[in-house]
mmCIF file of N, CA and C in Angstrom:
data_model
loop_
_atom_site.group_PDB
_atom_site.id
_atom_site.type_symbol
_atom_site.label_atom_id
_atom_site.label_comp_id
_atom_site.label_asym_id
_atom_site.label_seq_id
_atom_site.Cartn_x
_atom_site.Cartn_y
_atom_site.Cartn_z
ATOM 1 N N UNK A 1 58.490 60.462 -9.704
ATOM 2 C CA UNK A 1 58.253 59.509 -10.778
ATOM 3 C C UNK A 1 57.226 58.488 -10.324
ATOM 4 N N UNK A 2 56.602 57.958 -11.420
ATOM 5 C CA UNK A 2 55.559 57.019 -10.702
ATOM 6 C C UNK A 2 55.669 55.714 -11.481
ATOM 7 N N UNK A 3 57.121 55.259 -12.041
ATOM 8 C CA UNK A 3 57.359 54.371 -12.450
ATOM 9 C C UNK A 3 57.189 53.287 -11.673
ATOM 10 N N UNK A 4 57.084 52.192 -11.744
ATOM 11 C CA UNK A 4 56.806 50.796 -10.524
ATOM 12 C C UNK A 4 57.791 50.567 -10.277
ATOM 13 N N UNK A 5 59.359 50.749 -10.266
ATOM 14 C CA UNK A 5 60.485 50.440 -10.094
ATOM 15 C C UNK A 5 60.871 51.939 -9.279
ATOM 16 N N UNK A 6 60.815 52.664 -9.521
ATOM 17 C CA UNK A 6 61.582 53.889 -8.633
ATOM 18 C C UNK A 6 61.279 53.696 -6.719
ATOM 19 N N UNK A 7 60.307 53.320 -6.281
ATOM 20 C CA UNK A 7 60.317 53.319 -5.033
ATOM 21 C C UNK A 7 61.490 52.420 -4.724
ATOM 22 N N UNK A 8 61.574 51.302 -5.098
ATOM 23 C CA UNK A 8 62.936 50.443 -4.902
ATOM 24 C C UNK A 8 63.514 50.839 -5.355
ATOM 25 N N UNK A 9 64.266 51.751 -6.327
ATOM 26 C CA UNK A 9 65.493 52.732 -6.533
ATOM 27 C C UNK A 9 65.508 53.097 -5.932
ATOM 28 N N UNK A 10 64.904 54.722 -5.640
ATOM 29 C CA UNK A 10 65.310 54.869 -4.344
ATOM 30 C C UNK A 10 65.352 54.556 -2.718
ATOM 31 N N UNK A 11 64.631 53.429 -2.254
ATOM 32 C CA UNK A 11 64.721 52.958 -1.524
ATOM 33 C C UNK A 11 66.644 52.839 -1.095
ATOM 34 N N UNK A 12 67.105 51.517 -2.174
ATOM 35 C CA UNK A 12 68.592 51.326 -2.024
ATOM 36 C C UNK A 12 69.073 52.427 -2.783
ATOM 37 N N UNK A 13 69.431 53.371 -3.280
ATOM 38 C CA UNK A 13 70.021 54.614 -3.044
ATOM 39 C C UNK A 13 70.138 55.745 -1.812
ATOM 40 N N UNK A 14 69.357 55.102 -1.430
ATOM 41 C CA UNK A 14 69.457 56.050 0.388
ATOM 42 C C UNK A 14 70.028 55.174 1.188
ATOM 43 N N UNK A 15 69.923 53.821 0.635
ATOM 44 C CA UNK A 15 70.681 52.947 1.948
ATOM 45 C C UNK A 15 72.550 53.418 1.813
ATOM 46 N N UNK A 16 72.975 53.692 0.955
ATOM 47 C CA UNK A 16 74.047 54.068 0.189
ATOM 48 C C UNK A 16 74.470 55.918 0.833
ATOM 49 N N UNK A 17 73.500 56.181 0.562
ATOM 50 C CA UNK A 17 73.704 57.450 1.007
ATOM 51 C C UNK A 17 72.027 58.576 0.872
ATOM 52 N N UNK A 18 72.039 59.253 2.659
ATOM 53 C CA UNK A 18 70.567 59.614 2.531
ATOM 54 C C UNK A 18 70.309 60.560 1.679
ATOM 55 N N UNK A 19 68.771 60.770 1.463
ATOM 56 C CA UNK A 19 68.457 62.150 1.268
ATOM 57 C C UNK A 19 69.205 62.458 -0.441
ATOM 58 N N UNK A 20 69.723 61.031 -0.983
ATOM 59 C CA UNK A 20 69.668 61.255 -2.541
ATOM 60 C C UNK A 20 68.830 61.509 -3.565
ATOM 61 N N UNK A 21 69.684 62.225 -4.525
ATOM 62 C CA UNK A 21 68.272 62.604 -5.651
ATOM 63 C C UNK A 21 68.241 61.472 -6.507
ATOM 64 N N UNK A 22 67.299 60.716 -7.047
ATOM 65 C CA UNK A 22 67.537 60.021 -7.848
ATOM 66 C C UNK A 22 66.032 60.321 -9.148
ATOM 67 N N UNK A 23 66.683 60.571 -10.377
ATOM 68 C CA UNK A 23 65.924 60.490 -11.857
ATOM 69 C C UNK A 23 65.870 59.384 -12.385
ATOM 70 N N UNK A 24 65.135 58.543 -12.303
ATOM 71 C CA UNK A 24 65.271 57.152 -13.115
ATOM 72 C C UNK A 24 64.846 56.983 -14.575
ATOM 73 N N UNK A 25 65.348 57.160 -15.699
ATOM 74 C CA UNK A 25 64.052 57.098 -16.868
ATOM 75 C C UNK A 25 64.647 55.651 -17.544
ATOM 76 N N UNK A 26 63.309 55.505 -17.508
ATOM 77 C CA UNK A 26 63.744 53.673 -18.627
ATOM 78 C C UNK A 26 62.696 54.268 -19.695
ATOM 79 N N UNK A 27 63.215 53.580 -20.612
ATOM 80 C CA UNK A 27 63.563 53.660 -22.172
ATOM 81 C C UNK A 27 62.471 52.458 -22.954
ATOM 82 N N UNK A 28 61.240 52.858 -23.606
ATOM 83 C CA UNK A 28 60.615 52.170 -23.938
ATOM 84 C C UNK A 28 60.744 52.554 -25.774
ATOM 85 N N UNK A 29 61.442 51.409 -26.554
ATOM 86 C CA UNK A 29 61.622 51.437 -27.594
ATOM 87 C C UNK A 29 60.934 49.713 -28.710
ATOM 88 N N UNK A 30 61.205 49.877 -29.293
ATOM 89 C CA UNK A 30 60.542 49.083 -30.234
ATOM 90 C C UNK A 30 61.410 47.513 -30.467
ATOM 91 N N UNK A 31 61.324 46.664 -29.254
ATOM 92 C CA UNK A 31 61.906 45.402 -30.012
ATOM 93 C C UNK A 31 61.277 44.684 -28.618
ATOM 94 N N UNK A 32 61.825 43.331 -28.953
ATOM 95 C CA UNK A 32 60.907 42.366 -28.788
ATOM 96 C C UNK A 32 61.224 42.132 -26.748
ATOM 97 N N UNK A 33 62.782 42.029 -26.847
ATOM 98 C CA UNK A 33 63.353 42.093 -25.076
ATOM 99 C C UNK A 33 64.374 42.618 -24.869
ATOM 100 N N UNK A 34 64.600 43.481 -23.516
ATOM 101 C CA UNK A 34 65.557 44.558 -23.382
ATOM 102 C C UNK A 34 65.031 45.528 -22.323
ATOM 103 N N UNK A 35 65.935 45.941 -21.930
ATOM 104 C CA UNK A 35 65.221 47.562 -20.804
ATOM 105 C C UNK A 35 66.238 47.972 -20.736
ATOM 106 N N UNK A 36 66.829 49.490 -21.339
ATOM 107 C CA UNK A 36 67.577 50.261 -21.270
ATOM 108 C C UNK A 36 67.595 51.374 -20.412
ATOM 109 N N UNK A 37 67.943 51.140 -19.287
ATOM 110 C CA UNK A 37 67.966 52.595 -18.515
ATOM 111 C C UNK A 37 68.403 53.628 -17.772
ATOM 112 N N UNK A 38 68.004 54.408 -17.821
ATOM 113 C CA UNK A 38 69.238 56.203 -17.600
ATOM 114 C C UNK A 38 68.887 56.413 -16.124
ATOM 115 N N UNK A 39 69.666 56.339 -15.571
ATOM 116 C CA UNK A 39 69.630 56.737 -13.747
ATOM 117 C C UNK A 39 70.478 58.159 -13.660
ATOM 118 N N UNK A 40 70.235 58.926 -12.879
ATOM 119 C CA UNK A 40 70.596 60.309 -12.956
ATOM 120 C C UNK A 40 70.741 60.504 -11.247
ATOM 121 N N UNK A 41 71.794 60.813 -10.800
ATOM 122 C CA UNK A 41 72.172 60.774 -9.172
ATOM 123 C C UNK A 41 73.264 61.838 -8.996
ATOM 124 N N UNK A 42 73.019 63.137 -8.121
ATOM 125 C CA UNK A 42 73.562 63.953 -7.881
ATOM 126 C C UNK A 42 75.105 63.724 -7.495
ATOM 127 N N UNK A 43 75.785 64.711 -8.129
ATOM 128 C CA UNK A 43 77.285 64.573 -8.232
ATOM 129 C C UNK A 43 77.896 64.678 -7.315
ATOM 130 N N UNK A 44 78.404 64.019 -5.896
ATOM 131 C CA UNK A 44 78.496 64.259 -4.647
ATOM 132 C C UNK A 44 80.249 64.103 -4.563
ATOM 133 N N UNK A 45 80.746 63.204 -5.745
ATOM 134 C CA UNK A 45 82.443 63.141 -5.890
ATOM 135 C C UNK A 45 83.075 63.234 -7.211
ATOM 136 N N UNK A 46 83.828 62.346 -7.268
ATOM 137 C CA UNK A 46 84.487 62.687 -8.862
ATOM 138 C C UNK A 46 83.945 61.487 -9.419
ATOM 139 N N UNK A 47 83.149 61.164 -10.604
ATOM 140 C CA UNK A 47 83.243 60.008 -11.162
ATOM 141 C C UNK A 47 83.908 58.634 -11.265
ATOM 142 N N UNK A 48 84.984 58.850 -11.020
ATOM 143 C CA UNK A 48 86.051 57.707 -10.637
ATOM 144 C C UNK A 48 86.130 57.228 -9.080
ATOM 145 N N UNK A 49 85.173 58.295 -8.502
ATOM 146 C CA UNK A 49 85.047 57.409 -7.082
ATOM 147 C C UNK A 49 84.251 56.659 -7.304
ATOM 148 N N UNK A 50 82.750 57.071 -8.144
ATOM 149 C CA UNK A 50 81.858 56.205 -8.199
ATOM 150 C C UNK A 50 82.093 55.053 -9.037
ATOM 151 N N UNK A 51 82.689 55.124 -10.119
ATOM 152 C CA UNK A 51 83.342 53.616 -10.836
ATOM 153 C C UNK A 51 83.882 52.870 -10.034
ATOM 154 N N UNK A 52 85.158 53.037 -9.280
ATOM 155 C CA UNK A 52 85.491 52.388 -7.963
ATOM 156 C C UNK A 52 84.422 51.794 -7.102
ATOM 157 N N UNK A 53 83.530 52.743 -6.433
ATOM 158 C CA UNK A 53 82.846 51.898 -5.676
ATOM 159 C C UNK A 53 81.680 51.024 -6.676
ATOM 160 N N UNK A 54 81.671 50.821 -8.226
ATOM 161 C CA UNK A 54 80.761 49.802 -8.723
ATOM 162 C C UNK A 54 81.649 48.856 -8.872
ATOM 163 N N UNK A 55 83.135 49.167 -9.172
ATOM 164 C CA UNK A 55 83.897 47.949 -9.307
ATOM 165 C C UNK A 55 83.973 47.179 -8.845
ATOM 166 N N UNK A 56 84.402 47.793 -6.886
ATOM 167 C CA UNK A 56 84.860 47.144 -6.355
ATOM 168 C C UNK A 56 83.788 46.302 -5.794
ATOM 169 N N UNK A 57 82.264 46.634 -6.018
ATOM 170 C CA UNK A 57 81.505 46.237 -5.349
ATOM 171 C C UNK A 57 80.652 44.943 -6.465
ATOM 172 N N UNK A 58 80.991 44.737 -7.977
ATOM 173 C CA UNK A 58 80.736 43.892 -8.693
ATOM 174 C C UNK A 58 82.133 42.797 -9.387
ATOM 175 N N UNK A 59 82.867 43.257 -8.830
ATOM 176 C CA UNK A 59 84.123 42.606 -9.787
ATOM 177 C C UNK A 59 84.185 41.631 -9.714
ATOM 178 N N UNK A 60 83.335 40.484 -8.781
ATOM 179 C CA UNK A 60 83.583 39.408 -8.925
ATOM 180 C C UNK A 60 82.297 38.738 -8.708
ATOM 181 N N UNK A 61 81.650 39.564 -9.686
ATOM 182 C CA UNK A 61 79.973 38.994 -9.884
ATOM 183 C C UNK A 61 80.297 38.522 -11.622
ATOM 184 N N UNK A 62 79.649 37.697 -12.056
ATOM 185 C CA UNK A 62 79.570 36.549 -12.951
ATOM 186 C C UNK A 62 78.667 37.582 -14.193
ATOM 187 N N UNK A 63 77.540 38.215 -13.873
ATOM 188 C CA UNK A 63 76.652 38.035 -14.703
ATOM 189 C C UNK A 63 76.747 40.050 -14.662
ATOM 190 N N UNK A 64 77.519 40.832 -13.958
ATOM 191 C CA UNK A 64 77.814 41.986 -14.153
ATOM 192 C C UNK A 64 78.567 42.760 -14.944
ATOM 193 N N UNK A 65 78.851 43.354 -15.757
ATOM 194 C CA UNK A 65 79.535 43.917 -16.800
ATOM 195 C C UNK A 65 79.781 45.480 -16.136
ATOM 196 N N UNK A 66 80.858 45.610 -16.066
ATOM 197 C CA UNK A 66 81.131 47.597 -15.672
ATOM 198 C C UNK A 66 81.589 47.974 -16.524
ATOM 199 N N UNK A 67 81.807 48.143 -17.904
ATOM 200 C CA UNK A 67 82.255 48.983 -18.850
ATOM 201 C C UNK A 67 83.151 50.556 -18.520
ATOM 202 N N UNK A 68 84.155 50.089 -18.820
ATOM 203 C CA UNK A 68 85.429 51.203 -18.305
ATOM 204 C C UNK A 68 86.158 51.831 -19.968
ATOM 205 N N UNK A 69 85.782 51.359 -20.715
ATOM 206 C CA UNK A 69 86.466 52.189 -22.193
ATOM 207 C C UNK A 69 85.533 52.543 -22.273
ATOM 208 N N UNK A 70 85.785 52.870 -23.793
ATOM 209 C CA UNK A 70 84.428 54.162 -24.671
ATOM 210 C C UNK A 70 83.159 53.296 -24.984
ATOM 211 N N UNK A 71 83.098 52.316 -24.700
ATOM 212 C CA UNK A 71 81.589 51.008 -25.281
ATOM 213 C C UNK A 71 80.748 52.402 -24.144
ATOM 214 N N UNK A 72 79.489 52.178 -24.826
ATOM 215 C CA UNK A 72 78.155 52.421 -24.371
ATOM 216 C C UNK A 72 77.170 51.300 -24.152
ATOM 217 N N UNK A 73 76.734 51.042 -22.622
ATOM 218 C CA UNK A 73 75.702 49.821 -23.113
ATOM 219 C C UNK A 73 74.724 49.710 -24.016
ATOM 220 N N UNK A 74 74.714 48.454 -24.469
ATOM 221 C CA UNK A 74 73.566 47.934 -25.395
ATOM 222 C C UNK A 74 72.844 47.102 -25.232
ATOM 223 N N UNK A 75 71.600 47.130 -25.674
ATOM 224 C CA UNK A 75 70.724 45.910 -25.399
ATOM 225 C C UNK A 75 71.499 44.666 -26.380
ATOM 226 N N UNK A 76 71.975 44.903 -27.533
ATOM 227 C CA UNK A 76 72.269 43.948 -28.147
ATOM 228 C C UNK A 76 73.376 43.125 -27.412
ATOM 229 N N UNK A 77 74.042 43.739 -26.763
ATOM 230 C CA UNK A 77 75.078 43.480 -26.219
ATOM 231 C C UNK A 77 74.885 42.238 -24.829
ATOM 232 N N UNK A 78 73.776 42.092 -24.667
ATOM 233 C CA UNK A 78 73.126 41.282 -23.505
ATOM 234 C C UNK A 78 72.291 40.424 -23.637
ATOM 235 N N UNK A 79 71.995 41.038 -25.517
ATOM 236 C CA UNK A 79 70.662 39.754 -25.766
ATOM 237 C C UNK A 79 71.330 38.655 -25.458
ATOM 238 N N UNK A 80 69.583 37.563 -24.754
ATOM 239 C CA UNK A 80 70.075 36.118 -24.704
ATOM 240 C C UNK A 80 71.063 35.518 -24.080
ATOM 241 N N UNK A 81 71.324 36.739 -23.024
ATOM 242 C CA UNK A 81 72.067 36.624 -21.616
ATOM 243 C C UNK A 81 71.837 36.646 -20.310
ATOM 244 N N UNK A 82 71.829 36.523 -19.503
ATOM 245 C CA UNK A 82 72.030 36.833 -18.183
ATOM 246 C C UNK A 82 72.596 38.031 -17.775
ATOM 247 N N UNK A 83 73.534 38.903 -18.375
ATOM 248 C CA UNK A 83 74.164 39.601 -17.468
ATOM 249 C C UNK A 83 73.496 40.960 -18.075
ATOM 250 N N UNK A 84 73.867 41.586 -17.024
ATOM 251 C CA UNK A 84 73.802 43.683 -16.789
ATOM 252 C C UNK A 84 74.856 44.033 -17.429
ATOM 253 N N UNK A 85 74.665 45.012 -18.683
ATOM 254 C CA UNK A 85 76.041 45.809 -18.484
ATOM 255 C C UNK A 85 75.640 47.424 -18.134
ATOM 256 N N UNK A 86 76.670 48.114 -17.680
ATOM 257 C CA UNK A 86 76.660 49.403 -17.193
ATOM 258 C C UNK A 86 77.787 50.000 -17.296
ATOM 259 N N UNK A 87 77.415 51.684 -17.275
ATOM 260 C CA UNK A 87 78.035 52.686 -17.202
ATOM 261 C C UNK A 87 78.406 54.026 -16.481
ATOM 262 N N UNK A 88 79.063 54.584 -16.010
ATOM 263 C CA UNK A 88 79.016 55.296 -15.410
ATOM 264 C C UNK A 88 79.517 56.812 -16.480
ATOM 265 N N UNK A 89 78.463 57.529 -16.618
ATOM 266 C CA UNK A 89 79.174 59.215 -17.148
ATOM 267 C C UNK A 89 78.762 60.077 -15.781
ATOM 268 N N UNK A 90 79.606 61.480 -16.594
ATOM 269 C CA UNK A 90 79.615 62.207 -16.067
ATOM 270 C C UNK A 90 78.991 63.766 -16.682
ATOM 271 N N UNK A 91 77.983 64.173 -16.011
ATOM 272 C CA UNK A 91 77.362 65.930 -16.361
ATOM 273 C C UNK A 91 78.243 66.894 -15.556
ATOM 274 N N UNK A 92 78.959 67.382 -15.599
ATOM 275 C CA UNK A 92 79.579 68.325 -14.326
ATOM 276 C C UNK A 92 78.814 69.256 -14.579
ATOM 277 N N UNK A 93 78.685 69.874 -16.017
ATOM 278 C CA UNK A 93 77.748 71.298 -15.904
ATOM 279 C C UNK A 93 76.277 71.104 -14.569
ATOM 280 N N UNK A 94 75.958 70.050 -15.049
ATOM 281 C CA UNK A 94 74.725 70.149 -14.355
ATOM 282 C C UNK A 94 75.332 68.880 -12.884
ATOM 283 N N UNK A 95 75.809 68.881 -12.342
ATOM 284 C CA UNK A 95 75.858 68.267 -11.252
ATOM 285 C C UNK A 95 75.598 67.152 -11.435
ATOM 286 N N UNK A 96 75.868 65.993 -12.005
ATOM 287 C CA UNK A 96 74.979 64.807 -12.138
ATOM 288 C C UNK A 96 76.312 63.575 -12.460
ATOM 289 N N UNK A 97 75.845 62.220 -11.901
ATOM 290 C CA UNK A 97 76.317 61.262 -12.587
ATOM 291 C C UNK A 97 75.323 60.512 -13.416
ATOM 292 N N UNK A 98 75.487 59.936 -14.619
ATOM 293 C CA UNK A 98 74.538 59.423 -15.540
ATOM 294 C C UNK A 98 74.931 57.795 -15.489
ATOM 295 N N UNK A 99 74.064 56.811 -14.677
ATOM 296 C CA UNK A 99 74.656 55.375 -14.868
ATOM 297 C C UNK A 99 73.517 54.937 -16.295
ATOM 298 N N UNK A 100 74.108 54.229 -17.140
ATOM 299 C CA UNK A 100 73.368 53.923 -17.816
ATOM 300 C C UNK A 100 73.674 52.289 -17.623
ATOM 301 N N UNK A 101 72.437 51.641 -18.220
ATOM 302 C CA UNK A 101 72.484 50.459 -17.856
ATOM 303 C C UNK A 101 71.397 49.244 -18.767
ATOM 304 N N UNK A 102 71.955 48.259 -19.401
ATOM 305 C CA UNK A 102 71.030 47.261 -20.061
ATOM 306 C C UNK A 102 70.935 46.198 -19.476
ATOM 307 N N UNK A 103 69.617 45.296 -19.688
ATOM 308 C CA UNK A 103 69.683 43.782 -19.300
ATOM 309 C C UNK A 103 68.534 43.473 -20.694
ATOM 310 N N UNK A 104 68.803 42.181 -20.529
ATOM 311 C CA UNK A 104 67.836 41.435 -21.544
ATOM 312 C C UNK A 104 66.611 41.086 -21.026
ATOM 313 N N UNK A 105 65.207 41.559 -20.173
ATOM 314 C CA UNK A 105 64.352 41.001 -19.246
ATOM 315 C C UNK A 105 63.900 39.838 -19.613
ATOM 316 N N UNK A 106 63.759 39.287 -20.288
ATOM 317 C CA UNK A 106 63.000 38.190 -20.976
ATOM 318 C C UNK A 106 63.996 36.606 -20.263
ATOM 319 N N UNK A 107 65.739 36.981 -19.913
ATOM 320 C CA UNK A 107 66.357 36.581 -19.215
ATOM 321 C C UNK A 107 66.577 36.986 -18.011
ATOM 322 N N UNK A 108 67.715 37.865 -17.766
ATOM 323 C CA UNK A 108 67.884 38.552 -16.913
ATOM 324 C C UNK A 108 66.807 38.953 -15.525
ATOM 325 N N UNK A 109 65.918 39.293 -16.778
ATOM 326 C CA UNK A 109 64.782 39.820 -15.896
ATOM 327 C C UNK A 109 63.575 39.202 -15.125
ATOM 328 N N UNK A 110 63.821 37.712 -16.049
ATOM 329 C CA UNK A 110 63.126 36.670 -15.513
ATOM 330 C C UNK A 110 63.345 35.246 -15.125
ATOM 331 N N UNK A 111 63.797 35.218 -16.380
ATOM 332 C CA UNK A 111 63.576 33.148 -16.110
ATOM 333 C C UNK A 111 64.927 32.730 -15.712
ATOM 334 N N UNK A 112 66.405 33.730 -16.812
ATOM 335 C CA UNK A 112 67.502 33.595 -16.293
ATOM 336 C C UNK A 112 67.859 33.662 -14.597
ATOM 337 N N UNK A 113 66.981 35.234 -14.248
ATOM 338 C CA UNK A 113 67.291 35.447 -12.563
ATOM 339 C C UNK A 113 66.577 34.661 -11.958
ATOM 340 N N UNK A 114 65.280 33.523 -12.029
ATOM 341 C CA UNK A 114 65.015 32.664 -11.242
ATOM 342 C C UNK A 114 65.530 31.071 -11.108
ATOM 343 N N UNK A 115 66.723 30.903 -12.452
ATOM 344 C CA UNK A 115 67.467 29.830 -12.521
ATOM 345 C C UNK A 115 68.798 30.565 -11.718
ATOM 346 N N UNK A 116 69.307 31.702 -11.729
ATOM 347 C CA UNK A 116 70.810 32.003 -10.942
ATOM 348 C C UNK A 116 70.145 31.659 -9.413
ATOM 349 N N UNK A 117 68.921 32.280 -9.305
ATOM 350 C CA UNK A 117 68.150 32.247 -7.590
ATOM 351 C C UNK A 117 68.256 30.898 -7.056
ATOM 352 N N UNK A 118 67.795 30.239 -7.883
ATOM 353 C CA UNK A 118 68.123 28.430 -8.163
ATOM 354 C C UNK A 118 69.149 27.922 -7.339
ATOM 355 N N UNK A 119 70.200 28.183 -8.524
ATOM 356 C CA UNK A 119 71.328 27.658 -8.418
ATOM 357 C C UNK A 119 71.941 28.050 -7.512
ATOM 358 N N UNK A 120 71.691 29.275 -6.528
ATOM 359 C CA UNK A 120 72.349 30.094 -5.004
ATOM 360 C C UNK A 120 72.073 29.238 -4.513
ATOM 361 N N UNK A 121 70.321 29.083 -3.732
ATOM 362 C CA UNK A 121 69.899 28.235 -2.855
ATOM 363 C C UNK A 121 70.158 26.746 -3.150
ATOM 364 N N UNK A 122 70.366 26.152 -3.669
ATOM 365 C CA UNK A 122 70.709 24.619 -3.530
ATOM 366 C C UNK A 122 72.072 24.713 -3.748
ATOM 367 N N UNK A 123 72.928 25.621 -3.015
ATOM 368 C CA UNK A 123 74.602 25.240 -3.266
ATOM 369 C C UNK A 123 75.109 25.130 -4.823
ATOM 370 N N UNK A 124 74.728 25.093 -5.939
ATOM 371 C CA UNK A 124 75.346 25.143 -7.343
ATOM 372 C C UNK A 124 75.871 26.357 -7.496
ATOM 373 N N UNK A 125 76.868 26.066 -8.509
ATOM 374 C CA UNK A 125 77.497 27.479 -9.278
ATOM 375 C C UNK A 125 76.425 28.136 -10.185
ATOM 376 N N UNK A 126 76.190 29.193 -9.584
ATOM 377 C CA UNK A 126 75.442 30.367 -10.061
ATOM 378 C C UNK A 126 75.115 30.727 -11.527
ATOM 379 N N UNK A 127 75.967 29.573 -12.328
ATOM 380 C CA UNK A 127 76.313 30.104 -13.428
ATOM 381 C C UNK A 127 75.632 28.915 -14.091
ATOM 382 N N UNK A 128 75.350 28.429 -13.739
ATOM 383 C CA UNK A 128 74.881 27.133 -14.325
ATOM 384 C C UNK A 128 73.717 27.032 -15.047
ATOM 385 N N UNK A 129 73.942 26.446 -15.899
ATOM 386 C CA UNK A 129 72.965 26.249 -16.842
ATOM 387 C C UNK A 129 72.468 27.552 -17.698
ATOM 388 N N UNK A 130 73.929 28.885 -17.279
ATOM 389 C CA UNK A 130 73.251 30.600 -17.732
ATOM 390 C C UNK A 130 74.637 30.793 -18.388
ATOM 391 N N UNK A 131 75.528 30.101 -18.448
ATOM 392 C CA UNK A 131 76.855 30.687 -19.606
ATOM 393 C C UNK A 131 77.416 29.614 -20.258
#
């Protein structure tokens, strides 16, 4: 892929585990802010390991969403937020886990993540001035 984001995908997908496959496709559709996108990573356990290890590894992040019922992420769902939400499916035919995943960039992607960056480095709650 020669997306500007995949070298840093897979970069931290190998830190995780080497020699992973990773498909990244982001989703260029018609509205004003948003990035919807489909990550595709070879099926190495059962799906519920990999929910586990996003859980356990976001559950007590502020601005992360893991979606565990039937919701599908949405951009709407994030407009004019700060936070990620995500998903984890499953392809068994074809070997694959499918994370899908939204943020709002216009926040998230920018001005929100350089006010949370903010609020880390000078000791404030992270959340400040973003919920």
């Amino acid at each position: 892929s020669k997306h500007q984001h995949y070298p840093e995908i897979n970069q931290e997908m190998n830190k995780i585990e080497k020699g992973v496959s990773v498909t990244f496709t982001p989703h260029v559709i018609p509205i004003i802010s948003g990035i919807h996108s489909t990550i595709y990573l070879d099926l190495n356990a059962d799906k519920k390991e990999y929910e586990k290890v996003l859980i356990e590894a976001y559950e007590n992040e502020n601005f992360i969403k893991i979606l565990k019922d039937s919701n599908t992420p949405s951009i709407k769902d994030v407009r004019n937020t700060n936070n990620l939400a995500m998903k984890i499916f499953s392809d068994y035919s074809k070997k694959k886990i499918i994370l899908v995943s939204c943020i709002d960039n216009l926040i998230k992607g920018a001005s929100g993540q350089a006010v949370q960056n903010m609020n880390i480095m000078f000791g404030f709650d992270e959340r400040e001035s973003l919920m």
